[in-house]
PDB file of C-alpha atoms in Angstrom:
ATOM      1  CA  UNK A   1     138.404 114.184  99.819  1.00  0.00           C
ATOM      2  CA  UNK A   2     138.747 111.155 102.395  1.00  0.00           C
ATOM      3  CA  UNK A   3     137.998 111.466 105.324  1.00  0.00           C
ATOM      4  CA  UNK A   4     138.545 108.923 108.498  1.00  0.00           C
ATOM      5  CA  UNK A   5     136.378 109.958 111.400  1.00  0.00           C
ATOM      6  CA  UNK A   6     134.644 107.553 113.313  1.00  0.00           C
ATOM      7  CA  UNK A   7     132.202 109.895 114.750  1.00  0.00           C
ATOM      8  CA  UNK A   8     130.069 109.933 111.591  1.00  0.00           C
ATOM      9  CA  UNK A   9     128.200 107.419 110.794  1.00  0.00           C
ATOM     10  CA  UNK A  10     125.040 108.557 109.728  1.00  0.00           C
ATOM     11  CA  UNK A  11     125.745 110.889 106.976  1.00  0.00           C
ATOM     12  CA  UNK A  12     122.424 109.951 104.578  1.00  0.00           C
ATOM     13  CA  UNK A  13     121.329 112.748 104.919  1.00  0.00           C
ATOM     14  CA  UNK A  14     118.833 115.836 103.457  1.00  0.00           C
ATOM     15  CA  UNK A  15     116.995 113.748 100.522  1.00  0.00           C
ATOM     16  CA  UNK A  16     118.875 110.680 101.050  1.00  0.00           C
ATOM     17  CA  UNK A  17     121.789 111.777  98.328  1.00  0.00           C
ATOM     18  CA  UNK A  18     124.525 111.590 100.560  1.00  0.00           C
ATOM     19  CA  UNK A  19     126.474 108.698 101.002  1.00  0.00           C
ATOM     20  CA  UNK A  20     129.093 107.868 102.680  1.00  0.00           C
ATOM     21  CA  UNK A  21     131.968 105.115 100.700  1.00  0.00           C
ATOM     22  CA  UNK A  22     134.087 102.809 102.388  1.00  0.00           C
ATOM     23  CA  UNK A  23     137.042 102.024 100.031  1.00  0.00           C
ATOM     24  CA  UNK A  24     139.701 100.019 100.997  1.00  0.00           C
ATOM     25  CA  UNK A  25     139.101 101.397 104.643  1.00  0.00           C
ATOM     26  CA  UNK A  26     139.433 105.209 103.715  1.00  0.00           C
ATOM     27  CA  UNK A  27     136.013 107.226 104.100  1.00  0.00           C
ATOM     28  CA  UNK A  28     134.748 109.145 101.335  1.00  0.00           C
ATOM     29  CA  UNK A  29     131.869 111.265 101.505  1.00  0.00           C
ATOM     30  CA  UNK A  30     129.832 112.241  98.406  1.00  0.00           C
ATOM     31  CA  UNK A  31     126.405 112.432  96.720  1.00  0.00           C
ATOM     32  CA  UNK A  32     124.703 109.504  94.828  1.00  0.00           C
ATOM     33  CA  UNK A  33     124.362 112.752  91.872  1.00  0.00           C
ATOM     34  CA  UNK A  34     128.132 112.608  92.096  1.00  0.00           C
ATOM     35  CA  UNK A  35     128.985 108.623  91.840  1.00  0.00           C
ATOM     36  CA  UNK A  36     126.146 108.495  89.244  1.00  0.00           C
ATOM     37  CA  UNK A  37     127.438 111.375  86.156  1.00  0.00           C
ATOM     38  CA  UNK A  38     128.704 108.782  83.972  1.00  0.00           C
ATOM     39  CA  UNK A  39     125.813 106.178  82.435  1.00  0.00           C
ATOM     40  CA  UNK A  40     126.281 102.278  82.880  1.00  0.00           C
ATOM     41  CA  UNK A  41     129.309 102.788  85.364  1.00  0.00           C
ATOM     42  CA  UNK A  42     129.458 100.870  87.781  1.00  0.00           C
ATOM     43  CA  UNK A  43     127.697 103.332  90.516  1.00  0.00           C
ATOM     44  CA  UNK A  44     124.967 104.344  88.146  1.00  0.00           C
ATOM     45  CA  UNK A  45     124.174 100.492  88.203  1.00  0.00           C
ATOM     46  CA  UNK A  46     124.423  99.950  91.562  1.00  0.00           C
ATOM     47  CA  UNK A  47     122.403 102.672  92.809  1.00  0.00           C
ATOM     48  CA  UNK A  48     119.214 101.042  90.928  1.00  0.00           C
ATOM     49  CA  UNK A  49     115.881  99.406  93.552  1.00  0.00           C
ATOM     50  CA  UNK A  50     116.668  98.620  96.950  1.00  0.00           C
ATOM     51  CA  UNK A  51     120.727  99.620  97.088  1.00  0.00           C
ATOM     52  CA  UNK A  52     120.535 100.727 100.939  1.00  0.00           C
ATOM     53  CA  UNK A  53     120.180  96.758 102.412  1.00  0.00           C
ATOM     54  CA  UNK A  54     123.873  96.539 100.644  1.00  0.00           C
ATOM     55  CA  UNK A  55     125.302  99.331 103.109  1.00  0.00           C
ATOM     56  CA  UNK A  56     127.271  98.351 105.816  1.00  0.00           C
ATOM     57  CA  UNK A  57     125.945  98.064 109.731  1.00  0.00           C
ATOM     58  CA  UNK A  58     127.842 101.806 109.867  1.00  0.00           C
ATOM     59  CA  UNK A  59     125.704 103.045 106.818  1.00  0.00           C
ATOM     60  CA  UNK A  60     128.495 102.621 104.418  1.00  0.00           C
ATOM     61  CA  UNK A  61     128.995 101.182 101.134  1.00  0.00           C
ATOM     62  CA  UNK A  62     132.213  99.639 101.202  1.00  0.00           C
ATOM     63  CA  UNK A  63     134.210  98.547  98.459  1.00  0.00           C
ATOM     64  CA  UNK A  64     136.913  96.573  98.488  1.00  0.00           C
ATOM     65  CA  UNK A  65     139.653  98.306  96.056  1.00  0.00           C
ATOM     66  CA  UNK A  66     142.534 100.782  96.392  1.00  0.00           C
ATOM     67  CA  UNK A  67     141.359 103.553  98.636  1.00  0.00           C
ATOM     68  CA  UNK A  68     144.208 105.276  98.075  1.00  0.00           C
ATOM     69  CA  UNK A  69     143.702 105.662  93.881  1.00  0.00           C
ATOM     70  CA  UNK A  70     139.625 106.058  94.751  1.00  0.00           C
ATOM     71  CA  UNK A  71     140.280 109.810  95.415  1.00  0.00           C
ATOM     72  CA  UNK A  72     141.625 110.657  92.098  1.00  0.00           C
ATOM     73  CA  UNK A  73     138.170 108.299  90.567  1.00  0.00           C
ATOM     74  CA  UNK A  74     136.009 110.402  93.193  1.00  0.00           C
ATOM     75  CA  UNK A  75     138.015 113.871  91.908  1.00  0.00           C
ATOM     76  CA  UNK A  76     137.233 113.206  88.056  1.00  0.00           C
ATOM     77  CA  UNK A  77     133.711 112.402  88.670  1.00  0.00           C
ATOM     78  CA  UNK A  78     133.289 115.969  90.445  1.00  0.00           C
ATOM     79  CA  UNK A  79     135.116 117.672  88.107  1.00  0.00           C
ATOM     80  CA  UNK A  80     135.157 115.960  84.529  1.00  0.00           C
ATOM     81  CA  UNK A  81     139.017 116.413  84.587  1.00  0.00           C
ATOM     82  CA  UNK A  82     141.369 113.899  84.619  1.00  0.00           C
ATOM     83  CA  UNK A  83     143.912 114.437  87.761  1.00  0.00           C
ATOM     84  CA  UNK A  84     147.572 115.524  86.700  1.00  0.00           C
ATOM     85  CA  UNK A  85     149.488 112.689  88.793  1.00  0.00           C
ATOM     86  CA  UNK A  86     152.883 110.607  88.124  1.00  0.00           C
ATOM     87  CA  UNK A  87     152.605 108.067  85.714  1.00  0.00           C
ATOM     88  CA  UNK A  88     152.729 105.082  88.316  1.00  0.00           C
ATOM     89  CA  UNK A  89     149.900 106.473  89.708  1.00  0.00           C
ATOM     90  CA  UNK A  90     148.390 107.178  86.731  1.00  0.00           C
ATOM     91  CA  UNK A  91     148.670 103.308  85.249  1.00  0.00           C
ATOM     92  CA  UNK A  92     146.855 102.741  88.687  1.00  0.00           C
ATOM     93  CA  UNK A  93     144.232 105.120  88.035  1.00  0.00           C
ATOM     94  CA  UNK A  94     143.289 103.580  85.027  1.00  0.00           C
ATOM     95  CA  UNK A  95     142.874  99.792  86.129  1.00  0.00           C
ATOM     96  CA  UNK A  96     140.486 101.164  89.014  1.00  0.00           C
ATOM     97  CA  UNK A  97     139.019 103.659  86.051  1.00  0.00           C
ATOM     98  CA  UNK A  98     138.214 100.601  84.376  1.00  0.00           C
ATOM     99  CA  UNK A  99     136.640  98.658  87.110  1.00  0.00           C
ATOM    100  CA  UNK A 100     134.289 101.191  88.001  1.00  0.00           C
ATOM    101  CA  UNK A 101     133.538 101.522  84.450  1.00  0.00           C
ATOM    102  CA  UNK A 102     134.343 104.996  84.032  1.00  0.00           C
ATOM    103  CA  UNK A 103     137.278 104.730  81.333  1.00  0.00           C
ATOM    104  CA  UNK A 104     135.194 105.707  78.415  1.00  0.00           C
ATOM    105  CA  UNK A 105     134.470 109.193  80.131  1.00  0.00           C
ATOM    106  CA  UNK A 106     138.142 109.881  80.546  1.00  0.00           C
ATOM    107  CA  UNK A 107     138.958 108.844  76.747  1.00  0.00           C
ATOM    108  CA  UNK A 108     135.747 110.924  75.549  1.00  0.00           C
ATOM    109  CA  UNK A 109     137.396 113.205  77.965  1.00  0.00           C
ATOM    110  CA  UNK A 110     140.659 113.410  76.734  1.00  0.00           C
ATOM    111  CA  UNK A 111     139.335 113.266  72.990  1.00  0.00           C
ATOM    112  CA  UNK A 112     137.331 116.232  73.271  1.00  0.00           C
ATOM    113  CA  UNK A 113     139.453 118.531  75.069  1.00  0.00           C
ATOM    114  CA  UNK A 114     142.084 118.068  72.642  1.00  0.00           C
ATOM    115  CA  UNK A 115     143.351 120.359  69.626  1.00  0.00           C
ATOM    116  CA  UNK A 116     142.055 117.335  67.092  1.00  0.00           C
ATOM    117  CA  UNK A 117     139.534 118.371  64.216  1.00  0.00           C
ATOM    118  CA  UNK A 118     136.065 116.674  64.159  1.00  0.00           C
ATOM    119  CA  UNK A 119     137.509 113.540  61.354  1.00  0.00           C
ATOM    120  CA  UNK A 120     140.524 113.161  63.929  1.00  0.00           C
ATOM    121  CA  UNK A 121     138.156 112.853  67.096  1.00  0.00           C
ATOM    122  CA  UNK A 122     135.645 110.358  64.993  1.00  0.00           C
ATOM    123  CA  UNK A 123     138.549 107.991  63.714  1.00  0.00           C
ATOM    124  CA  UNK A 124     139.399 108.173  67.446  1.00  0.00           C
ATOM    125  CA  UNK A 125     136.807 107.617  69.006  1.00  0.00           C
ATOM    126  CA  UNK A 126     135.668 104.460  66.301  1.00  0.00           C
ATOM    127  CA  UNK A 127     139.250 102.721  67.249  1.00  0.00           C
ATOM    128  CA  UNK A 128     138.584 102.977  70.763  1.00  0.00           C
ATOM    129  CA  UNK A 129     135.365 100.914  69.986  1.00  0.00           C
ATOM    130  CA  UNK A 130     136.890  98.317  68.152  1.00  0.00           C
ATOM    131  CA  UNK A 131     139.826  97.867  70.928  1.00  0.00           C
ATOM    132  CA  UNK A 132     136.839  97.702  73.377  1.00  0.00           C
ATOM    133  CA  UNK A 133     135.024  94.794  71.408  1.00  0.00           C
ATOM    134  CA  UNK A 134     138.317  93.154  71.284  1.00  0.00           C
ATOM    135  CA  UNK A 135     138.994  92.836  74.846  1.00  0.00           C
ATOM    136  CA  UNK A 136     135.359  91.680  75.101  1.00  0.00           C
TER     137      UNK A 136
END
């Protein structure tokens, strides 16, 4: 959920997992557990040594992206379900899916909660790969 109040600046708080995200000037607060589910995204690499001299001087990590879209990437990380929004929105999702590295999850995602057999999910999954390498 974002959140824009100015009165909160300090949220690191029981344990340090807290954090609060500044993307694209809308405030997001979450848990580190939360941005760091899915291995070699972006977050899980970022929140590696000494990550709190990259926060902001109002304790924030910001981010310079769509802050708009960032609530639908913040909603699948907490749930492991990709949102049901238009397909403009959608397209949009994806491209910031992308850059935080997360796109993988959601096809993974998508592949296993479908009605395809084990052979159907492998060939799948092995195009997916090769597309990936492609692009590379």
């Amino acid at each position: 959920m974002a959140i824009n109040n100015n009165n909160n600046n300090n949220f690191m708080g029981v344990g340090g997992n807290e954090i609060v995200l500044n993307v694209g000037g809308i405030r997001y607060y979450t848990t580190i557990e939360t941005l760091t589910k899915i291995p070699n995204s972006l977050f899980s690499q970022f929140f590696v040594g000494n990550w709190q001299s990259k926060l902001n001087q109002n304790g924030e990590l910001f981010i310079d992206r769509d802050g708009d879209i960032f609530k639908y990437i913040l909603s699948f990380l907490r749930t492991g379900c990709e949102p049901i929004i238009n397909e403009q929105i959608k397209q949009e999702f994806y491209r910031e899916a992308h850059f935080y590295r997360i796109s993988d999850a959601i096809l993974f995602n998508f592949i296993d909660s479908t009605l395809l057999n084990d052979e159907q999910k492998r060939i799948l999954t092995e195009f997916e790969g090769n597309l990936i390498k492609k692009w590379k």
